mmCIF file of N, CA and C in Angstrom:
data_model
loop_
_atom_site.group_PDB
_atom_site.id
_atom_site.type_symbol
_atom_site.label_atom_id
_atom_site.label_comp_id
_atom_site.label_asym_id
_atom_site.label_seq_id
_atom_site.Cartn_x
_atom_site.Cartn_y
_atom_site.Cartn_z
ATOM 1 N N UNK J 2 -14.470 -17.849 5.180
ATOM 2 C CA UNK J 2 -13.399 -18.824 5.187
ATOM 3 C C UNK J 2 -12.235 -18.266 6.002
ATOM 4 N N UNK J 3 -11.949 -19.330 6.930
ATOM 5 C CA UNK J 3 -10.611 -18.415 7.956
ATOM 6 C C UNK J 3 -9.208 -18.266 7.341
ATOM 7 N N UNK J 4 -8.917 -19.570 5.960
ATOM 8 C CA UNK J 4 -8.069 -19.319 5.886
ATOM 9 C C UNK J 4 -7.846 -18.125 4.972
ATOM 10 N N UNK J 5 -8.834 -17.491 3.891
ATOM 11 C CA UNK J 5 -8.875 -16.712 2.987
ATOM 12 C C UNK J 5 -8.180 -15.434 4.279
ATOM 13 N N UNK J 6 -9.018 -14.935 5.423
ATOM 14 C CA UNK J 6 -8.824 -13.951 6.262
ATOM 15 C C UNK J 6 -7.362 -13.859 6.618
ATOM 16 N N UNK J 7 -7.131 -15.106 7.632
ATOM 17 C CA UNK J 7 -5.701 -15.464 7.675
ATOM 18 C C UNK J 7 -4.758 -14.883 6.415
ATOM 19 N N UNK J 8 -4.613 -15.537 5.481
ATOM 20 C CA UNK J 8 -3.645 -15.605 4.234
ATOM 21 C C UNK J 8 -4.070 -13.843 4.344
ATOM 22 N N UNK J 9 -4.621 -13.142 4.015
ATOM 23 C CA UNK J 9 -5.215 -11.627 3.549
ATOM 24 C C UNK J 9 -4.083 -11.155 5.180
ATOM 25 N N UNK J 10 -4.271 -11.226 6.117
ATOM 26 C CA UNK J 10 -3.667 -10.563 7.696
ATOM 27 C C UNK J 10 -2.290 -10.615 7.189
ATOM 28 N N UNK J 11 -1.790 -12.165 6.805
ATOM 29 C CA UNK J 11 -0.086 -12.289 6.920
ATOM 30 C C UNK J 11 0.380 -11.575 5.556
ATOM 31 N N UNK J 12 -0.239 -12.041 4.765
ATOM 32 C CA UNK J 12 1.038 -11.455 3.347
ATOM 33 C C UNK J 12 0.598 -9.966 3.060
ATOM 34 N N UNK J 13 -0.015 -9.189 3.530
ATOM 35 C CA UNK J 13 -0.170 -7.606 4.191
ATOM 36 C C UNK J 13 0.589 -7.081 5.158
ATOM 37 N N UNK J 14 0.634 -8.049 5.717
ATOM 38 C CA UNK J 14 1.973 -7.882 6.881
ATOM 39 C C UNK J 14 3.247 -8.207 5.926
ATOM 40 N N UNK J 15 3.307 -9.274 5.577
ATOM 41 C CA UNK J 15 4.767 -9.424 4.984
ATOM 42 C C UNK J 15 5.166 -8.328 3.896
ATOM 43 N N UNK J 16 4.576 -8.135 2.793
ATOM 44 C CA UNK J 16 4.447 -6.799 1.842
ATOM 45 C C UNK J 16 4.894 -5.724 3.191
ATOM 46 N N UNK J 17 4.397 -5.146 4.047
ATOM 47 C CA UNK J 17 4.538 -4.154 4.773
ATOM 48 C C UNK J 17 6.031 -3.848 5.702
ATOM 49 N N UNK J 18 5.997 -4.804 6.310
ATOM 50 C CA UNK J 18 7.017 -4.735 7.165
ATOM 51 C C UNK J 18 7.754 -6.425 7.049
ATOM 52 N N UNK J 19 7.762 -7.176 7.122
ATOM 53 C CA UNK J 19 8.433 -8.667 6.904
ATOM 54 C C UNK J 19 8.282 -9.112 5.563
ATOM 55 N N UNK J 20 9.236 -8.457 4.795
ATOM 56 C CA UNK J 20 9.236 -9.009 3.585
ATOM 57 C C UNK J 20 10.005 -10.256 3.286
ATOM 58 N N UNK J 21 10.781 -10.555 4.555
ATOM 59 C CA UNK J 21 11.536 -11.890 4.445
ATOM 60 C C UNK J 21 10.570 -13.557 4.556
ATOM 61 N N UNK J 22 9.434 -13.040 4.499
ATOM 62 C CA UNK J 22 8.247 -14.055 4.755
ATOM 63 C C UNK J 22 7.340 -13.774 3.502
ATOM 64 N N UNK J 23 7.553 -13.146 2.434
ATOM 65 C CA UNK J 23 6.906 -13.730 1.404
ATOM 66 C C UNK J 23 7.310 -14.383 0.461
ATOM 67 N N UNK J 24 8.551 -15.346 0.649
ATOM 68 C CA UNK J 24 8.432 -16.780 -0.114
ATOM 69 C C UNK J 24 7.317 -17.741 0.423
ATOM 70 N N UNK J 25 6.561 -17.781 1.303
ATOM 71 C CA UNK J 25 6.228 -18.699 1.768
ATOM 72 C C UNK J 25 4.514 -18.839 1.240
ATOM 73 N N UNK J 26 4.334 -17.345 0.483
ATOM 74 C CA UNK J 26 3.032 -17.294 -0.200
ATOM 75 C C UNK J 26 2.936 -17.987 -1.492
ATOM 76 N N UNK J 27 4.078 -18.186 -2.213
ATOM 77 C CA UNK J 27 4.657 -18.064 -3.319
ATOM 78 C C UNK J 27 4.992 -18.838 -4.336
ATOM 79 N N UNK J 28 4.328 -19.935 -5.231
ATOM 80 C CA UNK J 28 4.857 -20.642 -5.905
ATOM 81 C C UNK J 28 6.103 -19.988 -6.868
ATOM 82 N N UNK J 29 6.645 -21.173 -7.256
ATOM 83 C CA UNK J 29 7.962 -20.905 -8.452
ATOM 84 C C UNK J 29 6.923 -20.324 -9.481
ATOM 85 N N UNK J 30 5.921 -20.968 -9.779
ATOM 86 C CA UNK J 30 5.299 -20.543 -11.676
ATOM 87 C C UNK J 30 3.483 -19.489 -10.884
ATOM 88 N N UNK J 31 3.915 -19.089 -9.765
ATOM 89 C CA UNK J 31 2.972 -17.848 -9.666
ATOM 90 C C UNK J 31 2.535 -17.132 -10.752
ATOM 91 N N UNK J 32 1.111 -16.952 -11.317
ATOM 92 C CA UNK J 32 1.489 -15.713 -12.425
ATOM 93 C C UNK J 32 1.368 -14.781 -11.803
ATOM 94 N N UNK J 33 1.443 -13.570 -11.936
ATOM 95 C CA UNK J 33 1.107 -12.242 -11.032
ATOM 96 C C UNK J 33 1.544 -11.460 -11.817
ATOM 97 N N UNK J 34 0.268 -10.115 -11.964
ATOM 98 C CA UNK J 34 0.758 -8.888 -12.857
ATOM 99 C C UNK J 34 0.701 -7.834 -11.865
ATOM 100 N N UNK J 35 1.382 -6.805 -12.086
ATOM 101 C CA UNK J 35 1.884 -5.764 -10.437
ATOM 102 C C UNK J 35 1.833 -4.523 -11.855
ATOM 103 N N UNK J 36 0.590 -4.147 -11.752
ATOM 104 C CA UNK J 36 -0.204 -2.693 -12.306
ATOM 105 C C UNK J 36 0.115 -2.871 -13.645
ATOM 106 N N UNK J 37 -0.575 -4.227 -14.345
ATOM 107 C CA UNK J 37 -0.869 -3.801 -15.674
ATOM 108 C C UNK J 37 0.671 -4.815 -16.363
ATOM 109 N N UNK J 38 1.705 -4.808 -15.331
ATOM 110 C CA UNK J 38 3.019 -5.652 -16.012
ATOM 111 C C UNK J 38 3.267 -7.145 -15.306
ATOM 112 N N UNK J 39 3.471 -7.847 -16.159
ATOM 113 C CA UNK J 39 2.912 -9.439 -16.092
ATOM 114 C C UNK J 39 4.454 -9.450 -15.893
ATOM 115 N N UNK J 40 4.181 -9.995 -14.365
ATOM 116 C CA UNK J 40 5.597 -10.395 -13.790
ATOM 117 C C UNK J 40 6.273 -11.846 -13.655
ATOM 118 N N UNK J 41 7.180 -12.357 -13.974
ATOM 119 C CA UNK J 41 7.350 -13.659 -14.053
ATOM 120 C C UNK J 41 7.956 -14.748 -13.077
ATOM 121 N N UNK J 42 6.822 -14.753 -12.347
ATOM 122 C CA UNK J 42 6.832 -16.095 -11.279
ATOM 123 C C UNK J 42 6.736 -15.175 -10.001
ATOM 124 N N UNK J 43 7.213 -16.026 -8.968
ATOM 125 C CA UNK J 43 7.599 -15.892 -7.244
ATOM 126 C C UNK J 43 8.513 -14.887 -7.306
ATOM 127 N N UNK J 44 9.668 -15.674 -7.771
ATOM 128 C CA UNK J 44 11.097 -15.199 -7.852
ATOM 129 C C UNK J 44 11.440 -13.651 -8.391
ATOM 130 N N UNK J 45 11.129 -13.345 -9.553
ATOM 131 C CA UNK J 45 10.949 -12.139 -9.813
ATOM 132 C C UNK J 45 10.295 -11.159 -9.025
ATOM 133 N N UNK J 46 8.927 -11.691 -9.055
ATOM 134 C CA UNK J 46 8.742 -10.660 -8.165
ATOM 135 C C UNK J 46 9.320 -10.280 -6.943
ATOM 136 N N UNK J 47 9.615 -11.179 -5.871
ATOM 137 C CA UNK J 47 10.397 -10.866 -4.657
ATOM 138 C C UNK J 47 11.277 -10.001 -5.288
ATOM 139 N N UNK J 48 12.002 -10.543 -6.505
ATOM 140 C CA UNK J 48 13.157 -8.990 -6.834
ATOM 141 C C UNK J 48 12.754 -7.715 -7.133
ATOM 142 N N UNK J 49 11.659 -7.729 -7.915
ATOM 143 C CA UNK J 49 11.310 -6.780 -8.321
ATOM 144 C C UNK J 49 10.570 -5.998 -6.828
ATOM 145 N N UNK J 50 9.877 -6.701 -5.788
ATOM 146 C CA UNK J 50 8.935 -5.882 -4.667
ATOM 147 C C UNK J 50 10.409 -5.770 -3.481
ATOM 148 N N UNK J 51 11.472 -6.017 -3.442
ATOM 149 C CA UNK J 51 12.788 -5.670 -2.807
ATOM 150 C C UNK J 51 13.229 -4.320 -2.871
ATOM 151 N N UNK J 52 12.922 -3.980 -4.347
ATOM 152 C CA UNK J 52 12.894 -2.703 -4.735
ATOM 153 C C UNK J 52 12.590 -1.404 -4.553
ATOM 154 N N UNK J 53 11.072 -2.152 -4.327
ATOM 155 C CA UNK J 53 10.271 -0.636 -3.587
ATOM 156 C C UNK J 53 10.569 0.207 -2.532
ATOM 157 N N UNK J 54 9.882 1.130 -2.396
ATOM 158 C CA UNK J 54 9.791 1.784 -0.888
ATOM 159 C C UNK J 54 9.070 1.122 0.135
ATOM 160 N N UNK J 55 9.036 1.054 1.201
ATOM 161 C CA UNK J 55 8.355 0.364 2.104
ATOM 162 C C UNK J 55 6.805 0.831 1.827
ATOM 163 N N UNK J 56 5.575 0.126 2.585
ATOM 164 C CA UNK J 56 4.802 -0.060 2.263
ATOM 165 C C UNK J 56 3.915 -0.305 3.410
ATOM 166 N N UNK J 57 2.531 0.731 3.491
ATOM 167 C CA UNK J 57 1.633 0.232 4.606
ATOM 168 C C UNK J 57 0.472 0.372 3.877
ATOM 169 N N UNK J 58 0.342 -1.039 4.047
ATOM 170 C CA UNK J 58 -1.556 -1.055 3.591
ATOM 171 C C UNK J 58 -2.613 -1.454 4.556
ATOM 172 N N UNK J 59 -3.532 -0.446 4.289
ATOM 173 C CA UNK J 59 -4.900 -0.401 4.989
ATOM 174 C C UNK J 59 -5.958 -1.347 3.958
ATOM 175 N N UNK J 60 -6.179 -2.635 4.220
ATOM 176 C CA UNK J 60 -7.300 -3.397 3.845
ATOM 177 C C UNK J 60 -8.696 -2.991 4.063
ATOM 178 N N UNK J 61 -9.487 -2.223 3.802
ATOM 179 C CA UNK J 61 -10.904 -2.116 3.911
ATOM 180 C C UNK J 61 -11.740 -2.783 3.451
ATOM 181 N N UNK J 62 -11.761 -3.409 2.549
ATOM 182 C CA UNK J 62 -12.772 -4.685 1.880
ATOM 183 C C UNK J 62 -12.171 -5.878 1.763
ATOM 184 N N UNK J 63 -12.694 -6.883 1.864
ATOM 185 C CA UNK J 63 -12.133 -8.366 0.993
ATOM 186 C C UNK J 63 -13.904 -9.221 1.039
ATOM 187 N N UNK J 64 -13.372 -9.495 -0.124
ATOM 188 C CA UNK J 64 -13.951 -10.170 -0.487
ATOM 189 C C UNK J 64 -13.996 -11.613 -1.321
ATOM 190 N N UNK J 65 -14.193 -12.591 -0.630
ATOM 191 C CA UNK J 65 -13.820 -14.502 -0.901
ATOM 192 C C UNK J 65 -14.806 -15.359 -1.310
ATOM 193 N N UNK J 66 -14.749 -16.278 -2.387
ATOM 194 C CA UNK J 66 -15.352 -17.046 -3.402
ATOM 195 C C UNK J 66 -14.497 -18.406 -3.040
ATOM 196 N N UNK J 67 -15.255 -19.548 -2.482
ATOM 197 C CA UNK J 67 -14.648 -20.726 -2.938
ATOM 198 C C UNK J 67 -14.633 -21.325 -4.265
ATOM 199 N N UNK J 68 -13.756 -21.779 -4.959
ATOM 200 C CA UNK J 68 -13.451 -22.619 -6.359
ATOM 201 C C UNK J 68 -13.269 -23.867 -6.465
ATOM 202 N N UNK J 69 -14.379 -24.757 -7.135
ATOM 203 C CA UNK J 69 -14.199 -26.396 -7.510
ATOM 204 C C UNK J 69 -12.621 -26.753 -7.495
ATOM 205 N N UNK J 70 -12.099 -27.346 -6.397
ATOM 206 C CA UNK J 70 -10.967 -27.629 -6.278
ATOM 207 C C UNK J 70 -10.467 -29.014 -6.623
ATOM 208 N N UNK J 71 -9.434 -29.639 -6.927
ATOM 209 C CA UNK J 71 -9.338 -30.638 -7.389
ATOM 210 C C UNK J 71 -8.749 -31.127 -6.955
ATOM 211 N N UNK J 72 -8.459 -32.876 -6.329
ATOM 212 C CA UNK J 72 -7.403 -33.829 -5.869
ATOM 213 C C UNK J 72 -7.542 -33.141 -4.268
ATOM 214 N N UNK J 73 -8.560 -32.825 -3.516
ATOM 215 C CA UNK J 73 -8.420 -32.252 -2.432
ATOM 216 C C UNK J 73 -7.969 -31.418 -1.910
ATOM 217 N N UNK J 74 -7.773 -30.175 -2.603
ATOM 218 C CA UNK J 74 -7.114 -29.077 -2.689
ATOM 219 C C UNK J 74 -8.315 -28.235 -2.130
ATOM 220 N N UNK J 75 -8.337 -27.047 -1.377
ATOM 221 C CA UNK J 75 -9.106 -25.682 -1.489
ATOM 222 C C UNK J 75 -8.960 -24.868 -2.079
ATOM 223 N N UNK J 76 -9.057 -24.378 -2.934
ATOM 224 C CA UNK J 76 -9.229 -23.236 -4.084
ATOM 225 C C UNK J 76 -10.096 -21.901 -3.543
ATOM 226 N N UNK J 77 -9.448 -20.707 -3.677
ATOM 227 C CA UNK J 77 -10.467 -19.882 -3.636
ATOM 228 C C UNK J 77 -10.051 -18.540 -4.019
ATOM 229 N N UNK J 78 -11.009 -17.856 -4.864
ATOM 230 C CA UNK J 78 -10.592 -16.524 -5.091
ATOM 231 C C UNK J 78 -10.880 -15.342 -4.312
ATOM 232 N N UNK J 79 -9.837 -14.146 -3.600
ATOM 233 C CA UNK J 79 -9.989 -12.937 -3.070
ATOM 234 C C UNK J 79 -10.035 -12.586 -3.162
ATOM 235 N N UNK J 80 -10.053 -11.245 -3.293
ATOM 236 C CA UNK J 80 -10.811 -9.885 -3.639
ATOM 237 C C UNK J 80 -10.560 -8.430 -2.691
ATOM 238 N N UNK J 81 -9.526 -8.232 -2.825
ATOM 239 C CA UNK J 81 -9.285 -6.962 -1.528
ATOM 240 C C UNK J 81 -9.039 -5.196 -2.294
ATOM 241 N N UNK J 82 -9.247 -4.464 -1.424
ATOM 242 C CA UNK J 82 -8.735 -3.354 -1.291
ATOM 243 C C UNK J 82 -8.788 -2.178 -0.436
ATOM 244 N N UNK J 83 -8.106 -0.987 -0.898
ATOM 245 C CA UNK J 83 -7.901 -0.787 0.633
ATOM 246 C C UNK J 83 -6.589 0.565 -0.044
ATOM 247 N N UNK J 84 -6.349 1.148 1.067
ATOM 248 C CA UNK J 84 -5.138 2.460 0.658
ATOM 249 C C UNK J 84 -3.902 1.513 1.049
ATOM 250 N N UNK J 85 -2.762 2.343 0.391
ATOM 251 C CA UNK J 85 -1.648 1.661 0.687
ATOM 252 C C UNK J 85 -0.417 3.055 0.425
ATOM 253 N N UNK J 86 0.447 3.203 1.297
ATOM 254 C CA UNK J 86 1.090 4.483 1.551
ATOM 255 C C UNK J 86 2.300 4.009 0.956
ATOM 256 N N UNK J 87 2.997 4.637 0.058
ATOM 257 C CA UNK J 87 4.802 4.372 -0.214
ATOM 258 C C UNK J 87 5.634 5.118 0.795
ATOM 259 N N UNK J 88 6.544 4.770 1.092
ATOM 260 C CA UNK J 88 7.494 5.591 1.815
ATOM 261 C C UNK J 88 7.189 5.543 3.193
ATOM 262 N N UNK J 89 8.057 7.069 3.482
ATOM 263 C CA UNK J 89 7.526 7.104 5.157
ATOM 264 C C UNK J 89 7.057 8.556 5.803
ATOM 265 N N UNK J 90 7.247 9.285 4.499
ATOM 266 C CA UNK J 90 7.114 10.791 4.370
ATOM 267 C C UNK J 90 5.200 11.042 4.801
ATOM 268 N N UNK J 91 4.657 11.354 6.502
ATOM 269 C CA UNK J 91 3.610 11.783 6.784
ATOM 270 C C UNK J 91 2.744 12.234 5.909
ATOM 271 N N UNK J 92 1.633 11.575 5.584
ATOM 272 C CA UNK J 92 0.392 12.331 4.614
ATOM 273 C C UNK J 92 0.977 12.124 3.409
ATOM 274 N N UNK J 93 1.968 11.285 3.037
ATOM 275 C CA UNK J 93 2.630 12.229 1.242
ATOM 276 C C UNK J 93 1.909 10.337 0.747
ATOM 277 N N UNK J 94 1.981 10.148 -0.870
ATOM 278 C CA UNK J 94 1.810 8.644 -1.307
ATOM 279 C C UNK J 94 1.497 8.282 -0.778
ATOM 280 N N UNK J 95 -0.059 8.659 -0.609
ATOM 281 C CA UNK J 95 -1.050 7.455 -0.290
ATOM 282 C C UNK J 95 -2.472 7.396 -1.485
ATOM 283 N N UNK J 96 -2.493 6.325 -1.982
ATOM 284 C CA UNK J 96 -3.119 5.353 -2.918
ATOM 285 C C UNK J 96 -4.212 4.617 -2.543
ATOM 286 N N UNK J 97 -5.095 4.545 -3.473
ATOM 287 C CA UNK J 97 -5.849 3.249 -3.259
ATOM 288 C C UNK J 97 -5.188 1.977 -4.255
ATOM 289 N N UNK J 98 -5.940 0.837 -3.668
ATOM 290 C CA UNK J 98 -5.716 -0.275 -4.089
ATOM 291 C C UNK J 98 -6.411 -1.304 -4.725
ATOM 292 N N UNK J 99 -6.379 -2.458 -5.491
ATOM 293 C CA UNK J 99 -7.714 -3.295 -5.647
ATOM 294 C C UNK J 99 -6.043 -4.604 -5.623
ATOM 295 N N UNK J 100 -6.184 -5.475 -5.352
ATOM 296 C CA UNK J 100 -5.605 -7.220 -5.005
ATOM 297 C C UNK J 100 -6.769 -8.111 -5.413
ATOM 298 N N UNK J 101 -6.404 -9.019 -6.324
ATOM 299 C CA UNK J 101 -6.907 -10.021 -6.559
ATOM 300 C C UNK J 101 -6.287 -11.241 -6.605
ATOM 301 N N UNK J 102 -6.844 -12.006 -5.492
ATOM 302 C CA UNK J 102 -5.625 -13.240 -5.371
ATOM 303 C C UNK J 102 -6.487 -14.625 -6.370
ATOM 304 N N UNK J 103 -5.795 -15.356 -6.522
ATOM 305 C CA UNK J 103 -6.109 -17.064 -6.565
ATOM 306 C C UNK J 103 -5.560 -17.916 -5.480
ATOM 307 N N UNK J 104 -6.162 -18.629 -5.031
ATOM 308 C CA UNK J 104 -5.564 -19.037 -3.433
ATOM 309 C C UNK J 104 -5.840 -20.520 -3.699
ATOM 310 N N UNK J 105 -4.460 -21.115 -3.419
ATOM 311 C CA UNK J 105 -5.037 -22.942 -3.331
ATOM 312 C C UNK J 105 -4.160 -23.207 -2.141
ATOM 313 N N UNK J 106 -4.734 -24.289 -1.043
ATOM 314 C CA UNK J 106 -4.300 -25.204 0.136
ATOM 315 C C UNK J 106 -4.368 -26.501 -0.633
ATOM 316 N N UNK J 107 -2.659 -26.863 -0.749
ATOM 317 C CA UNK J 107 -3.013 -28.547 -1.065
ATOM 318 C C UNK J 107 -3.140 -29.038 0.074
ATOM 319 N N UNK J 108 -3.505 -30.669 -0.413
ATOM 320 C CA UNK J 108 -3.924 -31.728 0.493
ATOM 321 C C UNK J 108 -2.109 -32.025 1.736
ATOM 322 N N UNK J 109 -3.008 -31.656 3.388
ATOM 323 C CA UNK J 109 -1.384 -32.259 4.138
ATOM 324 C C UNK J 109 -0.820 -30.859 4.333
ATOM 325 N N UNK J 110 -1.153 -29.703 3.322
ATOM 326 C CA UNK J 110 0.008 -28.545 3.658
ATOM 327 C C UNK J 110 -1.079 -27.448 4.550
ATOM 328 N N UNK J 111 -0.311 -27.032 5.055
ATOM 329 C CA UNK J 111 -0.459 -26.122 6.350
ATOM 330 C C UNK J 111 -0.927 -24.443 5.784
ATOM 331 N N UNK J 112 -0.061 -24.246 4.746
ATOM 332 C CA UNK J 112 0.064 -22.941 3.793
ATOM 333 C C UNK J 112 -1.106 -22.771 2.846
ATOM 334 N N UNK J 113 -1.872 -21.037 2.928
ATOM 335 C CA UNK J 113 -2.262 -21.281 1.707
ATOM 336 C C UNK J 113 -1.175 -20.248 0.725
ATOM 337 N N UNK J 114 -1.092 -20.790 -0.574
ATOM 338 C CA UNK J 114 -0.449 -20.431 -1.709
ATOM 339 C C UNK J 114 -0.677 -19.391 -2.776
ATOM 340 N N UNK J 115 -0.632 -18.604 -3.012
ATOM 341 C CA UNK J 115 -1.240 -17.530 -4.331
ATOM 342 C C UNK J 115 -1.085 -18.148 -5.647
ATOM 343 N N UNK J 116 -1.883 -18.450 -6.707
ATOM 344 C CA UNK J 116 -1.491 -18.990 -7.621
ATOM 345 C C UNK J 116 -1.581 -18.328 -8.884
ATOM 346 N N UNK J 117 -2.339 -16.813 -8.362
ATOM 347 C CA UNK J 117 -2.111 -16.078 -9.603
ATOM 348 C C UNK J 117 -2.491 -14.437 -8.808
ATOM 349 N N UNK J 118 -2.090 -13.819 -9.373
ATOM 350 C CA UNK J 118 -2.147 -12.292 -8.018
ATOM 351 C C UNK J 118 -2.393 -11.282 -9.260
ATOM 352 N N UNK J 119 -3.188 -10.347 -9.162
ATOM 353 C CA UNK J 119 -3.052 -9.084 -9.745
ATOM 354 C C UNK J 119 -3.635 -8.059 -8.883
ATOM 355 N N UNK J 120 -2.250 -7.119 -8.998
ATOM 356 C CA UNK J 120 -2.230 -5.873 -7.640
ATOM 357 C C UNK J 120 -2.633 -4.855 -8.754
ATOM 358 N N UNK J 121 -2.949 -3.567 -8.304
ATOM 359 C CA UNK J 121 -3.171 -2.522 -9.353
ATOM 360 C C UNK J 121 -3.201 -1.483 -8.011
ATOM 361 N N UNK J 122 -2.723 -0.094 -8.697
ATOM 362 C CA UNK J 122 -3.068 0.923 -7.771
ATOM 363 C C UNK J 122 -4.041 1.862 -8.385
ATOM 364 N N UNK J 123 -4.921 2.042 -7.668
ATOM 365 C CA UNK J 123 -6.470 3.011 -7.774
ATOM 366 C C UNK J 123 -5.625 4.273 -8.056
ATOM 367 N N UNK J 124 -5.557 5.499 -8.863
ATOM 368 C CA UNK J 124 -5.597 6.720 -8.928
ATOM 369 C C UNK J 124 -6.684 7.573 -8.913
ATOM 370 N N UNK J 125 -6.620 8.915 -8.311
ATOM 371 C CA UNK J 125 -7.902 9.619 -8.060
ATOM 372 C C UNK J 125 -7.314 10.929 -8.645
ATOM 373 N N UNK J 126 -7.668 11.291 -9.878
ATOM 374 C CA UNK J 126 -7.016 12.623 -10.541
ATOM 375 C C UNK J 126 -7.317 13.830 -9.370
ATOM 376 N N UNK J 127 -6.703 14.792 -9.286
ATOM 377 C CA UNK J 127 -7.264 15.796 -8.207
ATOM 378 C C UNK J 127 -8.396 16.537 -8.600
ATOM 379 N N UNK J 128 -8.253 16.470 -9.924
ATOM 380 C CA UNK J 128 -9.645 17.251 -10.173
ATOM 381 C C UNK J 128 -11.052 16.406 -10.005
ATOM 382 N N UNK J 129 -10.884 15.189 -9.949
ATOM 383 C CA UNK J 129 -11.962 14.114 -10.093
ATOM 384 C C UNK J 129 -13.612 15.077 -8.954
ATOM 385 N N UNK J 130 -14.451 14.629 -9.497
ATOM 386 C CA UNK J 130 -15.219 15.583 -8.778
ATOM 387 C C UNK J 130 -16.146 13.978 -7.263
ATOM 388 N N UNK J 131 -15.853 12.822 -7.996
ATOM 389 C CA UNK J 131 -16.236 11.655 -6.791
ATOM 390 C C UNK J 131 -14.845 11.848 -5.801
ATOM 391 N N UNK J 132 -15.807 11.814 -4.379
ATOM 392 C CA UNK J 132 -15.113 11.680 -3.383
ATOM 393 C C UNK J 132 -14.746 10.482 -3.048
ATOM 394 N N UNK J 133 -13.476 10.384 -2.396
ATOM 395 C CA UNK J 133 -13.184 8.653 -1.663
ATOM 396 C C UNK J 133 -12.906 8.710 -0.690
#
């Protein structure tokens, strides 16, 4: 699905470097939990991801499911992950990732929308004896 790919390119970009472009992913009643804490709506979160340190993520997987959509809508669920670096400090905070979106295109709109998001960050203890 192009737009699943699409939507996955831009709001990776926007998270990263143009964070002034993720209202546009974003409903008002979004649910979205950001590692385990159930954040409340769009709005919050933009406050709460304003916060952070900047952010570069490397996408290595995605993976997309279309969903029985209703009133002519596209529905579909994503599936990504991938490393994602805090800061700007060479080699230092870098993470893995897992993103799970809910994605709907209404009928007429141009946008697709997130309608429910849960981000989580992968930890790899140092002693862990699996490689990544």
């Amino acid at each position: 699905m192009t737009e699943s790919h699409s939507f996955y390119n831009q709001f990776f970009k926007a998270l990263d470097g143009y964070r002034q472009n993720l209202p546009q992913f974003l409903r008002p009643d979004t649910a979205i939990v950001w590692c385990g804490n159930p954040i409340g709506g769009g709005e919050a979160f933009l406050q709460m991801y304003a916060q952070m340190p900047e952010t570069q993520h490397d996408v290595t997987e995605y993976n997309v499911h279309p969903l029985m959509g209703g009133n002519g809508a596209i529905s579909m669920t994503l599936n990504t992950s991938g490393k994602v670096k805090f800061g700007s400090e060479r080699g230092q905070n870098v993470m893995g990732f897992s993103a799970i979106f809910f994605l709907r295109k209404d009928p007429g709109s141009s946008q697709v929308q997130i309608t429910s998001m849960s981000y989580r960050l992968v930890h790899k203890p140092s002693d862990a004896t699996l490689q990544m």
